[in-house]
Amino acid sequence: HVTTLDLPLQEHAEQVLRRHLTALQDRHAGQAALVVLDNASGGILAMVGSPDWSDPRHGQVNGTLARRSPGSALKPFTYLLALPDGATAADVIPDIPTSFPTATGVFETTNYDRHFRGPVSLREALANSLNIPAIRTLHDHGGPDRLRQQLLSLGLETLDRPASHYGLGLTLGDAEVRLLDLANA
């Protein structure tokens, strides 16, 4: 059998993950996962699914394969939708309170820090993980169906519900994906 795993890197990844969880103990973090890929080949160089497989509280779950909310990790894919439509990273988009009409009603959200920044570039919106510009970009560039199709084409096969189920919140992580699939995408 042949593997793409790099044993020294695998061991280092396991140590780093455990050290990081130790540093987060006071925040009650007990689970983490990590995957390192070779971008050229897609081979898995290191994969840590849990800090200690034999731990009855935090082991025996492979976090790299478990379906989890990706949070803001889908926002870059949303901004990617805008580029073929002629948008650039320097384009300005409003980060202001906004109501978005949808088939199921009005969608409203706020930024994680509850502040609005006014006009921001797409680059700044992505760098600061702002929610309103991401929703606006998704709304203006094909909506959740277009984003879902793009994500499926990139291998995020766990998006097995219709785009209408996720709605505009898809860009904010209103779906379950596997870390391994997300890293590959």
Coordinates of N, CA and C in Angstrom, one line a residue:
H1 N 0.8 -1.2 0.0 CA 0.0 0.0 0.0 C 0.9 1.2 0.0
V2 N 0.4 2.3 -0.7 CA 1.1 3.5 -0.8 C 0.2 4.6 -0.1
T3 N 0.9 5.5 0.6 CA 0.2 6.6 1.3 C 0.8 7.9 0.9
T4 N 0.1 9.0 1.0 CA 0.6 10.3 0.8 C 1.0 11.0 2.1
L5 N 0.7 10.3 3.2 CA 1.0 10.8 4.5 C 2.5 11.0 4.7
D6 N 2.8 12.1 5.3 CA 4.2 12.4 5.7 C 4.3 12.2 7.2
L7 N 4.9 11.1 7.6 CA 4.9 10.7 9.0 C 5.5 11.8 9.9
P8 N 6.6 12.4 9.6 CA 7.1 13.5 10.5 C 6.1 14.7 10.6
L9 N 5.5 15.0 9.5 CA 4.5 16.1 9.4 C 3.2 15.7 10.2
Q10 N 2.8 14.4 10.1 CA 1.6 13.9 10.8 C 1.9 14.0 12.3
E11 N 3.0 13.6 12.7 CA 3.4 13.6 14.2 C 3.4 15.1 14.7
H12 N 4.0 16.0 13.9 CA 4.0 17.4 14.2 C 2.6 18.0 14.3
A13 N 1.7 17.6 13.4 CA 0.4 18.1 13.3 C -0.4 17.6 14.6
E14 N -0.2 16.4 15.0 CA -0.8 15.9 16.2 C -0.4 16.7 17.4
Q15 N 0.9 17.0 17.5 CA 1.5 17.7 18.6 C 0.9 19.2 18.6
V16 N 0.9 19.8 17.5 CA 0.4 21.2 17.4 C -1.1 21.2 17.8
L17 N -1.9 20.3 17.3 CA -3.3 20.3 17.7 C -3.5 20.1 19.2
R18 N -2.8 19.2 19.8 CA -2.9 19.0 21.3 C -2.4 20.2 22.0
R19 N -1.3 20.9 21.6 CA -0.8 22.1 22.2 C -1.9 23.2 22.1
H20 N -2.5 23.3 21.0 CA -3.5 24.4 20.8 C -4.7 24.1 21.7
L21 N -5.1 22.9 21.8 CA -6.3 22.6 22.7 C -5.9 22.8 24.1
T22 N -4.7 22.5 24.5 CA -4.3 22.8 25.9 C -4.3 24.3 26.2
A23 N -3.9 25.1 25.2 CA -4.0 26.5 25.4 C -5.4 27.1 25.5
L24 N -6.4 26.3 24.9 CA -7.8 26.7 25.0 C -8.6 26.0 26.0
Q25 N -7.9 25.4 27.0 CA -8.6 24.6 28.0 C -9.6 25.5 28.8
D26 N -9.2 26.7 29.1 CA -10.0 27.6 29.9 C -11.3 28.0 29.2
R27 N -11.3 27.8 27.9 CA -12.5 28.1 27.1 C -13.3 26.9 26.8
H28 N -13.0 25.8 27.4 CA -13.7 24.5 27.3 C -13.6 23.9 25.9
A29 N -12.6 24.1 25.2 CA -12.4 23.5 23.9 C -11.8 22.1 24.1
G30 N -12.5 21.1 23.6 CA -12.0 19.7 23.8 C -11.8 19.0 22.5
Q31 N -12.2 19.6 21.4 CA -12.2 18.9 20.1 C -11.6 19.8 19.1
A32 N -10.8 19.2 18.2 CA -10.3 19.9 17.1 C -9.9 18.9 16.0
A33 N -9.7 19.4 14.8 CA -9.3 18.6 13.7 C -8.4 19.4 12.8
L34 N -7.6 18.7 12.0 CA -6.6 19.4 11.2 C -6.3 18.5 10.0
V35 N -6.2 19.1 8.8 CA -5.8 18.4 7.6 C -4.8 19.3 6.8
V36 N -3.8 18.6 6.3 CA -2.8 19.3 5.5 C -2.7 18.6 4.2
L37 N -2.9 19.4 3.1 CA -3.0 18.8 1.7 C -1.8 19.3 0.9
D38 N -1.4 18.5 0.0 CA -0.5 18.9 -1.1 C -1.3 19.5 -2.2
N39 N -1.2 20.8 -2.3 CA -2.1 21.5 -3.3 C -1.9 21.0 -4.7
A40 N -0.7 20.6 -5.1 CA -0.5 20.2 -6.5 C -1.2 18.9 -6.8
S41 N -1.1 17.9 -5.8 CA -1.6 16.6 -6.1 C -3.0 16.3 -5.4
G42 N -3.3 17.1 -4.4 CA -4.5 16.8 -3.6 C -4.3 15.7 -2.5
G43 N -3.0 15.2 -2.5 CA -2.7 14.2 -1.5 C -2.8 14.7 -0.1
I44 N -3.2 13.8 0.8 CA -3.3 14.2 2.3 C -1.9 14.0 2.9
L45 N -1.3 15.0 3.4 CA 0.0 14.9 4.0 C -0.1 14.7 5.5
A46 N -1.1 15.2 6.1 CA -1.4 15.0 7.5 C -2.9 15.1 7.8
M47 N -3.4 14.3 8.7 CA -4.8 14.4 9.0 C -5.0 13.9 10.4
V48 N -5.5 14.9 11.2 CA -5.8 14.6 12.6 C -7.3 14.8 12.9
G49 N -8.0 13.7 13.1 CA -9.4 13.8 13.3 C -9.9 14.2 14.7
S50 N -9.0 13.9 15.7 CA -9.3 14.3 17.1 C -8.0 14.3 17.9
P51 N -8.0 14.9 19.0 CA -6.8 15.0 19.8 C -6.3 13.6 20.3
D52 N -7.2 12.7 20.6 CA -6.8 11.4 21.2 C -8.0 10.5 20.9
W53 N -7.7 9.6 19.9 CA -8.8 8.7 19.5 C -9.3 7.8 20.7
S54 N -8.5 7.5 21.6 CA -8.9 6.6 22.7 C -9.6 7.4 23.9
D55 N -9.7 8.7 23.8 CA -10.3 9.5 24.9 C -11.8 9.3 24.7
P56 N -12.5 8.7 25.8 CA -13.9 8.5 25.6 C -14.8 9.8 25.5
R57 N -14.2 10.9 26.0 CA -15.0 12.2 25.9 C -14.8 12.9 24.6
H58 N -13.6 12.9 24.1 CA -13.2 13.7 22.9 C -12.6 13.0 21.8
G59 N -12.5 11.7 21.9 CA -12.0 10.9 20.8 C -13.0 10.2 20.0
Q60 N -12.6 9.3 19.1 CA -13.5 8.4 18.4 C -14.5 9.2 17.5
V61 N -14.1 10.4 17.1 CA -14.8 11.2 16.2 C -13.7 11.8 15.2
N62 N -13.9 11.5 14.0 CA -12.9 12.1 13.0 C -13.5 13.4 12.5
G63 N -13.0 14.5 13.1 CA -13.5 15.8 12.8 C -13.2 16.2 11.4
T64 N -12.3 15.6 10.7 CA -12.0 15.9 9.3 C -13.1 15.4 8.4
L65 N -13.8 14.4 8.8 CA -14.9 13.7 8.0 C -16.3 14.0 8.5
A66 N -16.4 14.6 9.7 CA -17.7 14.8 10.3 C -18.3 16.1 9.6
R67 N -19.6 16.0 9.5 CA -20.4 17.1 8.9 C -20.5 18.2 10.0
R68 N -20.0 19.4 9.7 CA -20.0 20.5 10.6 C -20.3 21.8 9.9
S69 N -20.8 22.8 10.6 CA -21.0 24.1 10.0 C -19.6 24.7 9.7
P70 N -19.4 25.2 8.5 CA -18.1 25.8 8.2 C -18.0 27.3 8.6
G71 N -19.1 27.9 9.2 CA -19.0 29.3 9.5 C -18.7 30.1 8.3
S72 N -17.8 31.1 8.5 CA -17.5 32.0 7.4 C -16.5 31.5 6.4
A73 N -16.2 30.2 6.5 CA -15.2 29.6 5.5 C -15.8 29.5 4.1
L74 N -17.1 29.7 3.9 CA -17.7 29.7 2.6 C -17.7 31.1 1.9
K75 N -17.4 32.1 2.7 CA -17.5 33.5 2.2 C -16.5 33.7 1.0
P76 N -15.3 33.2 1.0 CA -14.4 33.4 -0.2 C -15.1 32.8 -1.5
F77 N -15.8 31.7 -1.4 CA -16.5 31.1 -2.5 C -17.6 32.0 -3.1
T78 N -18.2 32.8 -2.1 CA -19.2 33.7 -2.5 C -18.6 34.9 -3.3
Y79 N -17.5 35.4 -2.8 CA -16.8 36.5 -3.6 C -16.3 36.0 -4.9
L80 N -15.9 34.7 -5.0 CA -15.5 34.1 -6.2 C -16.6 34.2 -7.3
L81 N -17.8 34.1 -6.9 CA -19.0 34.2 -7.8 C -19.0 35.5 -8.5
A82 N -18.6 36.6 -7.8 CA -18.7 37.9 -8.4 C -17.6 38.2 -9.4
L83 N -16.5 37.5 -9.4 CA -15.4 37.8 -10.3 C -15.7 37.6 -11.8
P84 N -16.3 36.5 -12.2 CA -16.7 36.3 -13.6 C -17.7 37.3 -14.0
D85 N -18.4 37.9 -13.1 CA -19.4 38.9 -13.4 C -18.8 40.3 -13.6
G86 N -17.5 40.4 -13.5 CA -16.8 41.7 -13.6 C -16.4 42.4 -12.4
A87 N -16.7 41.8 -11.2 CA -16.3 42.5 -10.0 C -14.8 42.3 -9.7
T88 N -14.2 43.2 -8.9 CA -12.8 43.1 -8.5 C -12.7 43.3 -7.0
A89 N -11.6 42.9 -6.5 CA -11.4 43.0 -5.0 C -11.5 44.5 -4.6
A90 N -11.3 45.4 -5.5 CA -11.3 46.9 -5.1 C -12.8 47.4 -5.2
D91 N -13.7 46.7 -5.7 CA -15.1 47.2 -5.8 C -15.6 47.5 -4.4
V92 N -16.4 48.6 -4.3 CA -17.0 49.0 -3.0 C -18.4 48.5 -2.9
I93 N -18.7 48.0 -1.7 CA -20.0 47.5 -1.4 C -20.4 48.0 0.0
P94 N -21.7 48.3 0.2 CA -22.1 48.9 1.4 C -22.3 47.8 2.5
D95 N -21.7 48.2 3.7 CA -21.9 47.4 4.9 C -22.8 48.2 5.8
I96 N -24.1 48.1 5.5 CA -25.1 48.8 6.3 C -26.3 47.9 6.6
P97 N -27.1 48.2 7.5 CA -28.3 47.4 7.8 C -29.1 47.2 6.5
T98 N -29.4 46.0 6.2 CA -30.1 45.7 5.0 C -31.1 44.5 5.1
S99 N -32.2 44.7 4.5 CA -33.2 43.6 4.5 C -33.2 43.0 3.1
F100 N -33.0 41.7 3.0 CA -33.0 41.0 1.7 C -34.3 40.2 1.5
P101 N -35.1 40.6 0.4 CA -36.3 39.8 0.2 C -35.9 38.4 -0.3
T102 N -36.6 37.4 0.2 CA -36.4 36.0 -0.3 C -37.8 35.4 -0.5
A103 N -37.8 34.2 -1.1 CA -39.0 33.5 -1.3 C -39.7 33.1 0.0
T104 N -39.0 33.0 1.1 CA -39.6 32.6 2.3 C -39.8 33.8 3.3
G105 N -39.5 35.0 2.8 CA -39.6 36.2 3.7 C -38.4 37.1 3.6
V106 N -38.2 37.9 4.6 CA -37.1 38.8 4.6 C -36.0 38.2 5.4
F107 N -34.8 38.3 4.8 CA -33.6 37.8 5.5 C -32.8 39.0 6.0
E108 N -32.5 39.1 7.3 CA -31.7 40.1 7.9 C -30.6 39.5 8.7
T109 N -29.5 40.1 8.7 CA -28.4 39.6 9.6 C -27.6 40.9 10.0
T110 N -26.6 40.6 10.8 CA -25.7 41.7 11.3 C -24.3 41.1 11.3
N111 N -23.3 41.9 11.4 CA -21.9 41.4 11.5 C -21.7 40.9 12.9
Y112 N -20.7 40.0 13.0 CA -20.4 39.3 14.3 C -20.2 40.3 15.5
D113 N -19.6 41.5 15.2 CA -19.4 42.5 16.2 C -20.5 43.5 16.4
R114 N -21.6 43.3 15.6 CA -22.8 44.2 15.7 C -22.5 45.6 15.2
H115 N -21.4 45.8 14.5 CA -21.1 47.1 13.9 C -21.2 47.1 12.4
F116 N -21.5 48.3 11.8 CA -21.5 48.4 10.4 C -20.4 49.4 10.0
R117 N -19.8 49.2 8.9 CA -18.6 50.0 8.5 C -18.9 50.9 7.3
G118 N -20.1 50.9 6.8 CA -20.4 51.8 5.6 C -19.8 51.2 4.4
P119 N -19.2 52.0 3.5 CA -18.7 51.5 2.2 C -17.3 50.8 2.5
V120 N -17.2 49.5 2.0 CA -16.0 48.8 2.1 C -15.7 48.1 0.8
S121 N -14.4 47.8 0.5 CA -14.1 47.1 -0.7 C -14.4 45.6 -0.5
L122 N -14.5 44.9 -1.5 CA -14.7 43.4 -1.4 C -13.6 42.8 -0.7
R123 N -12.4 43.3 -0.9 CA -11.2 42.8 -0.3 C -11.3 43.0 1.3
E124 N -11.7 44.2 1.7 CA -11.8 44.5 3.1 C -13.0 43.7 3.7
A125 N -14.1 43.5 3.0 CA -15.2 42.8 3.5 C -14.8 41.3 3.8
L126 N -14.0 40.7 2.8 CA -13.6 39.4 3.0 C -12.5 39.3 4.2
A127 N -11.6 40.2 4.2 CA -10.5 40.2 5.2 C -11.1 40.4 6.6
N128 N -12.2 41.1 6.7 CA -12.8 41.3 8.0 C -14.0 40.4 8.3
S129 N -14.3 39.4 7.4 CA -15.3 38.4 7.5 C -16.7 39.1 7.8
L130 N -17.0 40.2 7.0 CA -18.2 40.9 7.3 C -19.4 40.1 6.6
N131 N -20.5 40.1 7.4 CA -21.7 39.3 6.9 C -22.5 40.0 5.9
I132 N -22.8 41.3 6.1 CA -23.7 42.0 5.2 C -23.1 42.0 3.8
P133 N -21.9 42.4 3.6 CA -21.3 42.4 2.2 C -21.4 41.0 1.6
A134 N -21.1 40.0 2.4 CA -21.2 38.6 1.8 C -22.6 38.3 1.4
I135 N -23.6 38.6 2.2 CA -25.0 38.3 1.8 C -25.3 39.1 0.6
R136 N -24.9 40.4 0.6 CA -25.2 41.3 -0.6 C -24.6 40.7 -1.9
T137 N -23.4 40.3 -1.8 CA -22.7 39.7 -2.9 C -23.4 38.5 -3.4
L138 N -23.7 37.6 -2.5 CA -24.5 36.4 -2.9 C -25.8 36.8 -3.5
H139 N -26.5 37.7 -2.9 CA -27.8 38.1 -3.5 C -27.7 38.7 -4.9
D140 N -26.6 39.5 -5.1 CA -26.5 40.2 -6.4 C -25.8 39.3 -7.5
H141 N -25.2 38.1 -7.1 CA -24.5 37.3 -8.1 C -25.0 35.9 -8.1
G142 N -26.3 35.7 -8.2 CA -26.8 34.4 -8.4 C -27.5 33.7 -7.3
G143 N -27.3 34.2 -6.1 CA -28.0 33.6 -4.9 C -27.5 32.3 -4.5
P144 N -28.2 31.7 -3.6 CA -27.8 30.4 -3.0 C -27.7 29.3 -4.0
D145 N -28.5 29.3 -5.0 CA -28.5 28.2 -6.0 C -27.1 28.2 -6.7
R146 N -26.7 29.4 -7.1 CA -25.4 29.5 -7.8 C -24.2 29.1 -6.9
L147 N -24.3 29.5 -5.7 CA -23.2 29.2 -4.7 C -23.2 27.7 -4.5
R148 N -24.4 27.1 -4.2 CA -24.5 25.7 -4.0 C -23.9 24.9 -5.2
Q149 N -24.3 25.3 -6.4 CA -23.8 24.6 -7.6 C -22.2 24.7 -7.6
Q150 N -21.7 25.9 -7.4 CA -20.2 26.0 -7.4 C -19.6 25.1 -6.3
L151 N -20.1 25.1 -5.1 CA -19.6 24.3 -4.0 C -19.7 22.8 -4.4
L152 N -20.8 22.4 -4.9 CA -20.9 21.0 -5.4 C -19.8 20.6 -6.4
S153 N -19.6 21.6 -7.3 CA -18.6 21.3 -8.4 C -17.2 21.2 -7.8
L154 N -17.0 21.8 -6.7 CA -15.7 21.8 -6.0 C -15.6 20.6 -5.0
G155 N -16.6 19.8 -4.9 CA -16.5 18.6 -4.1 C -17.2 18.6 -2.8
L156 N -17.9 19.6 -2.5 CA -18.6 19.7 -1.2 C -19.9 18.9 -1.3
E157 N -19.9 17.6 -1.4 CA -21.0 16.8 -1.7 C -22.0 16.7 -0.6
T158 N -21.7 17.2 0.6 CA -22.7 17.1 1.7 C -23.8 18.2 1.6
L159 N -23.7 19.0 0.6 CA -24.8 20.0 0.3 C -25.9 19.3 -0.4
D160 N -26.6 18.4 0.3 CA -27.5 17.5 -0.4 C -29.0 18.0 -0.3
R161 N -29.2 19.2 0.1 CA -30.6 19.8 0.2 C -30.7 20.8 -0.9
P162 N -31.9 21.2 -1.3 CA -32.0 22.3 -2.3 C -31.5 23.6 -1.8
A163 N -31.0 24.5 -2.7 CA -30.5 25.8 -2.3 C -31.5 26.5 -1.4
S164 N -32.8 26.4 -1.7 CA -33.8 27.1 -0.9 C -33.7 26.7 0.6
H165 N -33.3 25.5 0.9 CA -33.2 25.1 2.3 C -32.1 26.0 3.0
Y166 N -31.0 26.3 2.3 CA -29.9 27.0 2.9 C -30.2 28.5 2.9
G167 N -30.8 29.0 1.8 CA -31.0 30.4 1.6 C -29.7 31.2 1.5
L168 N -29.9 32.5 1.7 CA -28.7 33.4 1.6 C -27.7 33.1 2.7
G169 N -28.2 32.5 3.8 CA -27.3 32.2 4.9 C -26.3 31.1 4.6
L170 N -26.3 30.5 3.4 CA -25.3 29.5 3.0 C -23.9 30.1 3.0
T171 N -23.8 31.4 2.7 CA -22.5 32.0 2.7 C -21.9 32.2 4.1
L172 N -22.9 32.2 5.1 CA -22.5 32.4 6.5 C -22.2 31.0 7.2
G173 N -22.5 29.9 6.5 CA -22.2 28.6 7.1 C -23.5 27.8 7.4
D174 N -24.6 28.2 6.9 CA -25.9 27.5 7.1 C -25.9 26.2 6.4
A175 N -24.9 25.4 6.5 CA -24.9 24.1 5.8 C -23.8 23.3 6.6
E176 N -23.8 22.0 6.3 CA -22.8 21.1 6.9 C -21.9 20.6 5.8
V177 N -20.6 20.8 6.1 CA -19.5 20.3 5.2 C -18.5 19.5 6.0
R178 N -17.7 18.8 5.3 CA -16.6 18.1 5.9 C -15.3 18.9 5.7
L179 N -14.5 19.0 6.7 CA -13.2 19.7 6.7 C -12.4 19.3 5.5
L180 N -12.3 18.0 5.3 CA -11.4 17.5 4.2 C -11.9 18.0 2.8
D181 N -13.3 18.0 2.6 CA -13.8 18.5 1.4 C -13.6 20.0 1.2
L182 N -13.7 20.7 2.4 CA -13.5 22.2 2.3 C -12.1 22.5 2.0
A183 N -11.2 21.8 2.6 CA -9.7 22.1 2.3 C -9.4 21.7 0.8
N184 N -10.0 20.7 0.3 CA -9.8 20.3 -1.1 C -10.4 21.4 -2.0
A185 N -11.5 21.9 -1.7 CA -12.2 23.0 -2.5 C -11.3 24.2 -2.5

